[in-house]
C-alpha positions as protocol buffer text, in pm:
chain_id: "A"
residue {
  index: 1
  type: MET
  ca { x: 754 y: -9220 z: -770 }
}
residue {
  index: 2
  type: SER
  ca { x: 443 y: -9341 z: -590 }
}
residue {
  index: 3
  type: ILE
  ca { x: 152 y: -9158 z: -429 }
}
residue {
  index: 4
  type: ALA
  ca { x: 306 y: -9219 z: -87 }
}
residue {
  index: 5
  type: GLU
  ca { x: 624 y: -9036 z: -196 }
}
residue {
  index: 6
  type: LEU
  ca { x: 445 y: -8718 z: -308 }
}
residue {
  index: 7
  type: PRO
  ca { x: 522 y: -8405 z: -104 }
}
residue {
  index: 8
  type: ILE
  ca { x: 148 y: -8347 z: -47 }
}
residue {
  index: 9
  type: PRO
  ca { x: -110 y: -8574 z: 113 }
}
residue {
  index: 10
  type: ILE
  ca { x: -361 y: -8729 z: -129 }
}
residue {
  index: 11
  type: ASP
  ca { x: -694 y: -8853 z: 7 }
}
residue {
  index: 12
  type: ARG
  ca { x: -735 y: -9139 z: -237 }
}
residue {
  index: 13
  type: GLU
  ca { x: -1100 y: -9202 z: -151 }
}
residue {
  index: 14
  type: LYS
  ca { x: -1203 y: -8837 z: -203 }
}
residue {
  index: 15
  type: VAL
  ca { x: -1007 y: -8827 z: -528 }
}
residue {
  index: 16
  type: ALA
  ca { x: -1179 y: -9149 z: -640 }
}
residue {
  index: 17
  type: GLU
  ca { x: -1522 y: -9002 z: -559 }
}
residue {
  index: 18
  type: PHE
  ca { x: -1434 y: -8687 z: -755 }
}
residue {
  index: 19
  type: CYS
  ca { x: -1323 y: -8893 z: -1056 }
}
residue {
  index: 20
  type: ARG
  ca { x: -1616 y: -9134 z: -1056 }
}
residue {
  index: 21
  type: ALA
  ca { x: -1865 y: -8845 z: -1039 }
}
residue {
  index: 22
  type: ARG
  ca { x: -1710 y: -8685 z: -1348 }
}
residue {
  index: 23
  type: GLY
  ca { x: -1631 y: -8986 z: -1564 }
}
residue {
  index: 24
  type: ILE
  ca { x: -1255 y: -8962 z: -1521 }
}
residue {
  index: 25
  type: ARG
  ca { x: -1090 y: -9295 z: -1586 }
}
residue {
  index: 26
  type: ARG
  ca { x: -737 y: -9187 z: -1492 }
}
residue {
  index: 27
  type: LEU
  ca { x: -606 y: -8886 z: -1300 }
}
residue {
  index: 28
  type: SER
  ca { x: -233 y: -8818 z: -1282 }
}
residue {
  index: 29
  type: VAL
  ca { x: -4 y: -8555 z: -1137 }
}
residue {
  index: 30
  type: PHE
  ca { x: 296 y: -8420 z: -1323 }
}
residue {
  index: 31
  type: GLY
  ca { x: 536 y: -8126 z: -1317 }
}
residue {
  index: 32
  type: SER
  ca { x: 695 y: -7969 z: -1010 }
}
residue {
  index: 33
  type: VAL
  ca { x: 506 y: -8186 z: -758 }
}
residue {
  index: 34
  type: LEU
  ca { x: 732 y: -8470 z: -878 }
}
residue {
  index: 35
  type: ARG
  ca { x: 1055 y: -8271 z: -857 }
}
residue {
  index: 36
  type: ASP
  ca { x: 1282 y: -8130 z: -588 }
}
residue {
  index: 37
  type: ASP
  ca { x: 1189 y: -7772 z: -683 }
}
residue {
  index: 38
  type: PHE
  ca { x: 831 y: -7819 z: -554 }
}
residue {
  index: 39
  type: ASP
  ca { x: 756 y: -7554 z: -291 }
}
residue {
  index: 40
  type: PRO
  ca { x: 485 y: -7680 z: -52 }
}
residue {
  index: 41
  type: ALA
  ca { x: 402 y: -7321 z: 41 }
}
residue {
  index: 42
  type: ARG
  ca { x: 361 y: -7180 z: -310 }
}
residue {
  index: 43
  type: SER
  ca { x: 359 y: -7443 z: -585 }
}
residue {
  index: 44
  type: ASP
  ca { x: 41 y: -7555 z: -753 }
}
residue {
  index: 45
  type: VAL
  ca { x: -29 y: -7911 z: -862 }
}
residue {
  index: 46
  type: ASP
  ca { x: -46 y: -7999 z: -1232 }
}
residue {
  index: 47
  type: VAL
  ca { x: -310 y: -8263 z: -1302 }
}
residue {
  index: 48
  type: LEU
  ca { x: -392 y: -8455 z: -1618 }
}
residue {
  index: 49
  type: ALA
  ca { x: -739 y: -8609 z: -1646 }
}
residue {
  index: 50
  type: GLU
  ca { x: -830 y: -8880 z: -1894 }
}
residue {
  index: 51
  type: PHE
  ca { x: -1205 y: -8913 z: -1936 }
}
residue {
  index: 52
  type: GLU
  ca { x: -1433 y: -9200 z: -2027 }
}
residue {
  index: 53
  type: PRO
  ca { x: -1574 y: -9172 z: -2381 }
}
residue {
  index: 54
  type: ASP
  ca { x: -1859 y: -8918 z: -2390 }
}
residue {
  index: 55
  type: ALA
  ca { x: -1800 y: -8815 z: -2025 }
}
residue {
  index: 56
  type: LEU
  ca { x: -1765 y: -8451 z: -2129 }
}
residue {
  index: 57
  type: LYS
  ca { x: -2076 y: -8452 z: -2345 }
}
residue {
  index: 58
  type: GLY
  ca { x: -2303 y: -8176 z: -2211 }
}
residue {
  index: 59
  type: VAL
  ca { x: -2062 y: -8070 z: -1935 }
}
residue {
  index: 60
  type: GLY
  ca { x: -2015 y: -7720 z: -2075 }
}
residue {
  index: 61
  type: PHE
  ca { x: -1877 y: -7460 z: -1840 }
}
residue {
  index: 62
  type: ARG
  ca { x: -1892 y: -7694 z: -1539 }
}
residue {
  index: 63
  type: TYR
  ca { x: -1562 y: -7835 z: -1672 }
}
residue {
  index: 64
  type: PHE
  ca { x: -1389 y: -7516 z: -1561 }
}
residue {
  index: 65
  type: GLY
  ca { x: -1490 y: -7584 z: -1201 }
}
residue {
  index: 66
  type: TYR
  ca { x: -1322 y: -7923 z: -1193 }
}
residue {
  index: 67
  type: GLY
  ca { x: -987 y: -7772 z: -1097 }
}
residue {
  index: 68
  type: GLU
  ca { x: -1141 y: -7579 z: -807 }
}
residue {
  index: 69
  type: ALA
  ca { x: -1324 y: -7887 z: -684 }
}
residue {
  index: 70
  type: LEU
  ca { x: -1004 y: -8090 z: -693 }
}
residue {
  index: 71
  type: ALA
  ca { x: -812 y: -7806 z: -526 }
}
residue {
  index: 72
  type: ALA
  ca { x: -1051 y: -7831 z: -231 }
}
residue {
  index: 73
  type: ILE
  ca { x: -961 y: -8198 z: -199 }
}
residue {
  index: 74
  type: VAL
  ca { x: -582 y: -8163 z: -224 }
}
residue {
  index: 75
  type: GLY
  ca { x: -563 y: -7836 z: -33 }
}
residue {
  index: 76
  type: ARG
  ca { x: -383 y: -7625 z: -291 }
}
residue {
  index: 77
  type: LYS
  ca { x: -431 y: -7467 z: -633 }
}
residue {
  index: 78
  type: VAL
  ca { x: -466 y: -7718 z: -915 }
}
residue {
  index: 79
  type: ASP
  ca { x: -387 y: -7668 z: -1282 }
}
residue {
  index: 80
  type: PHE
  ca { x: -640 y: -7913 z: -1428 }
}
residue {
  index: 81
  type: CYS
  ca { x: -606 y: -8024 z: -1788 }
}
residue {
  index: 82
  type: SER
  ca { x: -731 y: -8299 z: -2012 }
}
residue {
  index: 83
  type: ARG
  ca { x: -539 y: -8204 z: -2326 }
}
residue {
  index: 84
  type: LEU
  ca { x: -171 y: -8132 z: -2362 }
}
residue {
  index: 85
  type: ASN
  ca { x: 32 y: -7931 z: -2608 }
}
residue {
  index: 86
  type: GLN
  ca { x: 175 y: -8171 z: -2866 }
}
residue {
  index: 87
  type: HIS
  ca { x: 529 y: -8049 z: -2790 }
}
residue {
  index: 88
  type: ILE
  ca { x: 517 y: -8160 z: -2425 }
}
residue {
  index: 89
  type: GLU
  ca { x: 265 y: -8444 z: -2430 }
}
residue {
  index: 90
  type: ALA
  ca { x: 510 y: -8734 z: -2461 }
}
residue {
  index: 91
  type: ALA
  ca { x: 733 y: -8601 z: -2181 }
}
residue {
  index: 92
  type: VAL
  ca { x: 438 y: -8536 z: -1950 }
}
residue {
  index: 93
  type: ARG
  ca { x: 291 y: -8881 z: -2007 }
}
residue {
  index: 94
  type: ARG
  ca { x: 630 y: -9043 z: -1931 }
}
residue {
  index: 95
  type: GLU
  ca { x: 665 y: -8866 z: -1597 }
}
residue {
  index: 96
  type: ALA
  ca { x: 301 y: -8856 z: -1483 }
}
residue {
  index: 97
  type: VAL
  ca { x: 211 y: -9044 z: -1166 }
}
residue {
  index: 98
  type: PRO
  ca { x: -145 y: -9177 z: -1152 }
}
residue {
  index: 99
  type: ILE
  ca { x: -336 y: -9091 z: -835 }
}
residue {
  index: 100
  type: TYR
  ca { x: -657 y: -9257 z: -957 }
}
residue {
  index: 101
  type: GLU
  ca { x: -729 y: -9528 z: -1213 }
}
residue {
  index: 102
  type: ARG
  ca { x: -1068 y: -9683 z: -1271 }
}
residue {
  index: 103
  type: ALA
  ca { x: -1062 y: -10046 z: -1168 }
}
């Protein structure tokens, strides 16, 4: 699947600005947004962020606002994570679709 095939619009430039400002080197979507059971009226968007080394140093509680900031860009609730449970990590990484990658 590509960004163009997602059931929600993604403003790539706003997402890129968000990522650059926070030291995110790769941002991907996964979960229901990639499946037929995605409900545009009710489903949230699962997002996996991969940060540059030391990007989170000194961030503190501001990290918890990243999901809300991204939700304002994509227009729906975002479940923002940067670490995955070891039992699902391999599956998530296989299915994840990048919406931003540092050039």
